[in-house]
Tab-separated table of C-alpha atoms and ligand atoms in Angstrom:
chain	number	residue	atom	x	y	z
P	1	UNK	CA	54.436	27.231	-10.136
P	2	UNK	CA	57.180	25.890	-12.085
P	3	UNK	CA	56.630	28.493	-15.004
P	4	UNK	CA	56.717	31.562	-12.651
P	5	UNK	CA	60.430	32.391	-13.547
P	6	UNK	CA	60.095	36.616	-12.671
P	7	UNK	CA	61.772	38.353	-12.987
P	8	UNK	CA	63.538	36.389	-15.703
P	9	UNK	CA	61.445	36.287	-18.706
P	10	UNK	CA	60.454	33.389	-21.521
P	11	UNK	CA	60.618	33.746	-25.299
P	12	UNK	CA	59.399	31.047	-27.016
P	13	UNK	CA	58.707	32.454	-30.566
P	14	UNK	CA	60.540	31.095	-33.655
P	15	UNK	CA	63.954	31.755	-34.260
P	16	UNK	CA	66.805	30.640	-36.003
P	17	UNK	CA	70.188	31.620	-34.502
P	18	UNK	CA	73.648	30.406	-33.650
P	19	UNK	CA	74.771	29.510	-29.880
P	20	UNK	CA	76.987	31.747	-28.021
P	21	UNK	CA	79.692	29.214	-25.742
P	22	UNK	CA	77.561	30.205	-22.924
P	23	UNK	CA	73.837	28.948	-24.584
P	24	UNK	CA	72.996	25.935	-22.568
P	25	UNK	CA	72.248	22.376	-25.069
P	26	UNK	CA	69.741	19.684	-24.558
P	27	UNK	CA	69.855	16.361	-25.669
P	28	UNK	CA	67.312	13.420	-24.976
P	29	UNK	CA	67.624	9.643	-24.683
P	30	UNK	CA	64.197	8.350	-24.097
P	31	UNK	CA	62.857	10.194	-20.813
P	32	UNK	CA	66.749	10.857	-19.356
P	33	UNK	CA	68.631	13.992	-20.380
P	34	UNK	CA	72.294	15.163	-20.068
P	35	UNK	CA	73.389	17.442	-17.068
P	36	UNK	CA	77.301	18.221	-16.328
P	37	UNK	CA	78.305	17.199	-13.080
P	38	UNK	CA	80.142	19.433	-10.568
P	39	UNK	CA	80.703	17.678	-7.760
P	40	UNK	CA	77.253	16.949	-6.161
P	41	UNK	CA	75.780	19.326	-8.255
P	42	UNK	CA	74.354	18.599	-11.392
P	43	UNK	CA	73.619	21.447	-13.937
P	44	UNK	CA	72.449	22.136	-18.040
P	45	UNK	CA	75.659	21.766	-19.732
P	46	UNK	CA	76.839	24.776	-22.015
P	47	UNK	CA	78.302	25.080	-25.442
P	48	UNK	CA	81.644	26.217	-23.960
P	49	UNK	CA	81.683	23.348	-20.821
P	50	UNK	CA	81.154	20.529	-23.995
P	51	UNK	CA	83.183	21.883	-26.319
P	52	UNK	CA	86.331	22.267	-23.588
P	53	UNK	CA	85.539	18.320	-23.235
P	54	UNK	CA	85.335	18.093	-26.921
P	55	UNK	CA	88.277	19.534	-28.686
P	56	UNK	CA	86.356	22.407	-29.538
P	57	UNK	CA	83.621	20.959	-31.923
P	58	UNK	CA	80.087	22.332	-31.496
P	59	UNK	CA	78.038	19.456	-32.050
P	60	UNK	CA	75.178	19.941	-34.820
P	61	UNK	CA	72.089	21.737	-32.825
P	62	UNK	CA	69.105	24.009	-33.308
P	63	UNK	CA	67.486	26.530	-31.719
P	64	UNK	CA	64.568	26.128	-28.923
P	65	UNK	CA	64.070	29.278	-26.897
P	66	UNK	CA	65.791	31.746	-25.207
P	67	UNK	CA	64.804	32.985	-21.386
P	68	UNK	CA	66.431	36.965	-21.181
P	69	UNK	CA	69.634	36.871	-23.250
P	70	UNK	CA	70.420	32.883	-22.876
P	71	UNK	CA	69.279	30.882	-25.475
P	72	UNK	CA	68.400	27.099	-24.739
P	73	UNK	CA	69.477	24.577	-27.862
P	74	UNK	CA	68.247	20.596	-28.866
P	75	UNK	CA	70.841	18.104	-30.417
P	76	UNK	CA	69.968	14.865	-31.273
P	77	UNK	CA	73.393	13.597	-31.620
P	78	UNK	CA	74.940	12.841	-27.840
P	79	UNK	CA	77.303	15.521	-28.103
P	80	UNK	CA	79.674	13.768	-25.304
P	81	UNK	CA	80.873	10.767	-24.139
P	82	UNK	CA	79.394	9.692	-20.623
P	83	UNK	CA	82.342	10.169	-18.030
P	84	UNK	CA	81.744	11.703	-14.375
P	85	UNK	CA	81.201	15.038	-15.923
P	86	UNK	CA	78.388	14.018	-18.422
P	87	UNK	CA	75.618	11.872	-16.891
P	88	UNK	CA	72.438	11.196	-18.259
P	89	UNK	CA	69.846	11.624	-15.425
P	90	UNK	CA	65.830	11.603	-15.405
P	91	UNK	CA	64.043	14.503	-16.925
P	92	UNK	CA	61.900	14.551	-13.302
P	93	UNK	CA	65.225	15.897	-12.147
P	94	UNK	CA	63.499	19.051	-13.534
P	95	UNK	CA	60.749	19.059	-10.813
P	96	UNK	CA	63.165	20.429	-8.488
P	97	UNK	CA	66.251	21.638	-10.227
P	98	UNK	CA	68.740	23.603	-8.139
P	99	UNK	CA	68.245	26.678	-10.626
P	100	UNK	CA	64.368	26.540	-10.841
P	101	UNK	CA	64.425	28.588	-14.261
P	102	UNK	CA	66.669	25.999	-15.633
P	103	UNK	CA	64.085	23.506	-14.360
P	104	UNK	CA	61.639	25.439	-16.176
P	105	UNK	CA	63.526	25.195	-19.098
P	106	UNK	CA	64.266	21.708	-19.080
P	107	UNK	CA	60.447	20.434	-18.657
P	108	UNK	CA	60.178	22.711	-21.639
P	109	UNK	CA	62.902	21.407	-23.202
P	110	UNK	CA	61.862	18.082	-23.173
P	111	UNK	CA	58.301	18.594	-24.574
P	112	UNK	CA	59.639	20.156	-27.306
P	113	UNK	CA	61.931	17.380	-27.513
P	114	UNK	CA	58.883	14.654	-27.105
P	115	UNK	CA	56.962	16.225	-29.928
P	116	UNK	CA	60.309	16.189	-32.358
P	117	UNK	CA	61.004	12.286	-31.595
P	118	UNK	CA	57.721	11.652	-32.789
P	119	UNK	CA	57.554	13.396	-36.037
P	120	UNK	CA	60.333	12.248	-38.007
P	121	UNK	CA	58.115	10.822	-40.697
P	122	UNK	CA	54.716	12.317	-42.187
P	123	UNK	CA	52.067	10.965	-40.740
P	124	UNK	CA	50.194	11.340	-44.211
P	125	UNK	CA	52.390	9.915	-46.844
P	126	UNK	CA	55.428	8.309	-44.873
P	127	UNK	CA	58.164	10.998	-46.268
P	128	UNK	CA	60.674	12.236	-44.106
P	129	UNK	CA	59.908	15.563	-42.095
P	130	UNK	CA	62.047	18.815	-42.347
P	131	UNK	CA	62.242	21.478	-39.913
P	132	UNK	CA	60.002	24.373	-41.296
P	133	UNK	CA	62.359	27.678	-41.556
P	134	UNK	CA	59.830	30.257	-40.441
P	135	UNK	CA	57.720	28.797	-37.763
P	136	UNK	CA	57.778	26.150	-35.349
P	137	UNK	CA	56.690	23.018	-37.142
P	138	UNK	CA	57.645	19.917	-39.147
P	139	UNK	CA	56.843	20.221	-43.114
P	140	UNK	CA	56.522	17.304	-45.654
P	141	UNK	CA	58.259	18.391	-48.986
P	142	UNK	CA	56.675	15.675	-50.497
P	143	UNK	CA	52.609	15.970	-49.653
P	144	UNK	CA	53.541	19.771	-48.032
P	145	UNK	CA	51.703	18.272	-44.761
P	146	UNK	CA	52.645	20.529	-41.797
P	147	UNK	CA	52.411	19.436	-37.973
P	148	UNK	CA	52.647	22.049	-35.708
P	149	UNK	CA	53.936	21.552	-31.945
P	150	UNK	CA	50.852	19.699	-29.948
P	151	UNK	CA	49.949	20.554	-26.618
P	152	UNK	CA	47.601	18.247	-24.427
P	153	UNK	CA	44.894	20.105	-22.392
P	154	UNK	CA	44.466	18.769	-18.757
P	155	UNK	CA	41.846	19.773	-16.120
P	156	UNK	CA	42.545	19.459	-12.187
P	157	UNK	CA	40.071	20.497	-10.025
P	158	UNK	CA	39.370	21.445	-6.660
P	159	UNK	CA	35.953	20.054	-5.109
P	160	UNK	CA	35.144	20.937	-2.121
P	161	UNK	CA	32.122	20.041	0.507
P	162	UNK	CA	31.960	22.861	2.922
P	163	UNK	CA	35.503	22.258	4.906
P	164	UNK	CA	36.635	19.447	3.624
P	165	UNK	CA	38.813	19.159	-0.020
P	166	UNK	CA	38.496	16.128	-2.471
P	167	UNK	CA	41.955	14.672	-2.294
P	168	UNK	CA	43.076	11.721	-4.122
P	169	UNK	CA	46.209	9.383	-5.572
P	170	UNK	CA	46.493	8.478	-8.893
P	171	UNK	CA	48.109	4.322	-8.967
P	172	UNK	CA	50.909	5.803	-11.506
P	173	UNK	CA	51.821	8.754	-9.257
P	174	UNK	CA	54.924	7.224	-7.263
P	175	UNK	CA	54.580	10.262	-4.748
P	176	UNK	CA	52.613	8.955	-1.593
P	177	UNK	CA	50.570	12.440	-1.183
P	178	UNK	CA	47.456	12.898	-1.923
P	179	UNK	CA	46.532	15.472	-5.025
P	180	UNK	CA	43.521	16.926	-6.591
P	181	UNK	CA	41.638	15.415	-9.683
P	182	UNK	CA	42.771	15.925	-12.913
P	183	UNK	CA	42.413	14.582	-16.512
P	184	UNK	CA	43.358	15.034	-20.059
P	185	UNK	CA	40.375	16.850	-22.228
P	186	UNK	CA	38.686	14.321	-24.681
P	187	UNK	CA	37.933	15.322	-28.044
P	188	UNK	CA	34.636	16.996	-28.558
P	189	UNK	CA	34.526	18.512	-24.780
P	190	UNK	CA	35.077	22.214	-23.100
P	191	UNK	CA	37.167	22.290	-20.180
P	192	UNK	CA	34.121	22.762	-17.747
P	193	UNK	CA	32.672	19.564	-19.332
P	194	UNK	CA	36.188	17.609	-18.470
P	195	UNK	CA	35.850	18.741	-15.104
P	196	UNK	CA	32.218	16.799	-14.272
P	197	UNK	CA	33.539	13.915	-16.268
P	198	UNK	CA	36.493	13.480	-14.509
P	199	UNK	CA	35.064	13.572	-11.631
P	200	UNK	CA	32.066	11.596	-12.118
P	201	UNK	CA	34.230	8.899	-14.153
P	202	UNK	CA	37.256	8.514	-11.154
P	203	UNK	CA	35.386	9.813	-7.646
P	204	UNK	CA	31.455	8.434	-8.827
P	205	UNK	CA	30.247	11.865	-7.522
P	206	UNK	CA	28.396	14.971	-9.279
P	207	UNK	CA	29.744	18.625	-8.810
P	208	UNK	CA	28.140	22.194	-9.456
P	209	UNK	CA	29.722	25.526	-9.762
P	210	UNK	CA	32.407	24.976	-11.946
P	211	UNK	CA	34.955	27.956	-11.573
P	212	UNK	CA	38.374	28.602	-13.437
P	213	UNK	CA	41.036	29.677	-11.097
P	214	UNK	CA	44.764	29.577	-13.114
P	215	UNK	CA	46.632	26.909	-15.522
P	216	UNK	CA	50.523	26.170	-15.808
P	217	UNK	CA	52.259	24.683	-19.233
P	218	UNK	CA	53.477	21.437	-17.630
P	219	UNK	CA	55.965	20.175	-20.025
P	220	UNK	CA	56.631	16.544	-18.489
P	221	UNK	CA	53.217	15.282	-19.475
P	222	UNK	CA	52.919	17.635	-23.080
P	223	UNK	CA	50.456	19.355	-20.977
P	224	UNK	CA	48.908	22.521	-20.547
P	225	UNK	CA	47.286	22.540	-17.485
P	226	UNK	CA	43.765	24.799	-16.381
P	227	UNK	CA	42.365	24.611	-12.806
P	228	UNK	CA	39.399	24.721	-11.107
P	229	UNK	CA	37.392	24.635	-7.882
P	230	UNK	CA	33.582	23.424	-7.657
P	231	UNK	CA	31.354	21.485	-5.432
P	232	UNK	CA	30.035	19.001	-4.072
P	233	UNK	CA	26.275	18.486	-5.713
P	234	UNK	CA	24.553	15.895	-4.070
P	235	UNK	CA	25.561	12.648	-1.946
P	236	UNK	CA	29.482	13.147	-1.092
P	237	UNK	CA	30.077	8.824	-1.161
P	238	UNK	CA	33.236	8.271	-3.292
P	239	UNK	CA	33.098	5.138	-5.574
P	240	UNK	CA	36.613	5.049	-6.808
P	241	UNK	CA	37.721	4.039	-10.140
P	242	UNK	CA	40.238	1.433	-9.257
P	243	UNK	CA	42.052	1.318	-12.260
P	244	UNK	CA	43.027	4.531	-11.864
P	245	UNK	CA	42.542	5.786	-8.475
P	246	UNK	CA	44.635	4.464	-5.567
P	247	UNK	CA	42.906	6.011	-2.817
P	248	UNK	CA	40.702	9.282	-2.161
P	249	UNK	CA	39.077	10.696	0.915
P	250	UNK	CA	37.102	14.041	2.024
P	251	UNK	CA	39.781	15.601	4.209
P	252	UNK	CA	39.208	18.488	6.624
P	253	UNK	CA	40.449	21.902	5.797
P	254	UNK	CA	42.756	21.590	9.778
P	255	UNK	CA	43.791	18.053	8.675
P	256	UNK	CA	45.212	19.290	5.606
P	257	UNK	CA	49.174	19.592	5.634
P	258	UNK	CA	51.439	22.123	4.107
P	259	UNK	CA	51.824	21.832	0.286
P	260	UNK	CA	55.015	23.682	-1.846
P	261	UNK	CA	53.104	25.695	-4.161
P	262	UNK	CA	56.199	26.696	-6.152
P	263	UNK	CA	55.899	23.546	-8.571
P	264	UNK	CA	52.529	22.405	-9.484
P	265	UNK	CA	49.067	23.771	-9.980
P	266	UNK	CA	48.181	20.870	-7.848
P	267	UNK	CA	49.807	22.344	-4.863
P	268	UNK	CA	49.153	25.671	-5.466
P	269	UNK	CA	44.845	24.998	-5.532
P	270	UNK	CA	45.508	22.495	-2.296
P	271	UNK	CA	47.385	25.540	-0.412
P	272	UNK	CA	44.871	28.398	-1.908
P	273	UNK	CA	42.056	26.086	0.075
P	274	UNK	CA	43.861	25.404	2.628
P	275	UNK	CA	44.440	29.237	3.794
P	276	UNK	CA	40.524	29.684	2.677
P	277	UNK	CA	41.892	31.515	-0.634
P	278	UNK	CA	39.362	29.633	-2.602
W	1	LIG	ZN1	53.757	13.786	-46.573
């Protein structure tokens, strides 16, 4: 999965440091981010690689996390001019990034970066935010409100009836594959309890043992993602929720084709059944 970066190594926790030239820097324009361009190739730029195409002036940044000794920084001030060096490209570039610890760091990157576009202003009293010095959060010096980073809790799941998997296609997934079912937790519910309404509210079926399995951070949707396998309870007919569902069908374990289990949870639970892991 896209957060299994061995033997490299993550550290998220608070810091406040300086970039070396070879720190890498992120910055955001809606959901595109800035890569340097070698060639066909299209990397994180460094401090050093913008600074050679900027006279030497480090553009104003601060710090994010560090993965072993390289340290990952946001600015929100383009820090280049676009040329055929500098292009802005979509953060999904990130899905399958030629370095896939950079692409790790990048979907992390931009989470970070989607919960920091949204919290310029207190949510409380309308004052403007500043960056807390000793954790990771946003304080108000006016009302002293503090908003920490948020992370959305998904469920994907699993269902199986004997030999055949649940597989489905969300309308907004522009992928023509068929996944698993998944959905955000509501307010007020366990993860177990997001599983059976999930599936009750998109596939019109009920499901019984209910069993947790692994979970990935998956930055691109804010998320953090647990996963599950359970089955079938009852009559197997699918009654689709068509606003949300573009197809789904009970396919057999032999009809089921490879899946790349180094990116998504989805994937990895679709491959785990597949080789009868589950
Ligand atoms: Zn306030």
């Amino acid at each position: 999965m896209i957060h299994e970066i061995a033997p490299r190594v993550m550290h998220n926790e608070f810091r406040s440091q300086f970039p070396l030239a070879t720190d890498y820097l992120f910055y955001f324009e809606g959901e595109d981010v800035l890569l340097f361009k070698n060639g066909e190739s299209s990397t994180l730029p460094t401090f050093e690689k913008i600074a050679a195409d900027n006279e030497g002036l480090f553009p104003l940044a601060h710090y994010l996390f560090s993965i072993d000794e390289t340290a990952f920084f946001l600015t929100e001030k383009k820090p280049v001019a676009l040329n055929d060096s500098f292009v802005m490209e979509s953060v999904r570039c990130f899905r399958h990034f030629a370095e896939p610890w950079l692409g790790f760091a990048g979907a992390t990157a931009s989470h970070l970066w989607g919960w920091e576009r949204v919290n310029k202003f207190c949510g409380v009293c309308g004052s403007k935010m500043d960056r807390h010095k000793k954790e990771r959060a946003f304080t108000c010096s006016h009302c002293e409100n503090i908003v920490y980073s948020r992370i959305a809790p998904v469920v994907i799941v699993a269902v199986n009836s004997g030999d055949k998997l649940l597989m489905a296609r969300n309308l907004n997934n522009s992928i023509q594959k068929l996944f698993l079912v998944s959905g955000f937790v509501d307010v007020g519910e366990s993860l177990e309890e997001a599983v059976v309404r999930e599936v009750k509210e998109e596939m019109g079926i009920a499901i019984k043992n209910i069993r947790y399995i692994t979970s990935q951070p998956w930055g691109f949707s804010n998320s953090l993602i647990a996963g599950f396998t359970a089955e079938l309870e009852g009559d197997g007919t699918l009654h689709i929720q068509e606003d949300e569902i573009a197809e789904a069908a009970w396919v057999e374990r032999k009809d089921i084709p490879e899946y790349d289990p180094s990116l998504s949870i989805s994937s990895l639970l679709i491959e785990m059944f597949r080789k009868q892991q589950l």
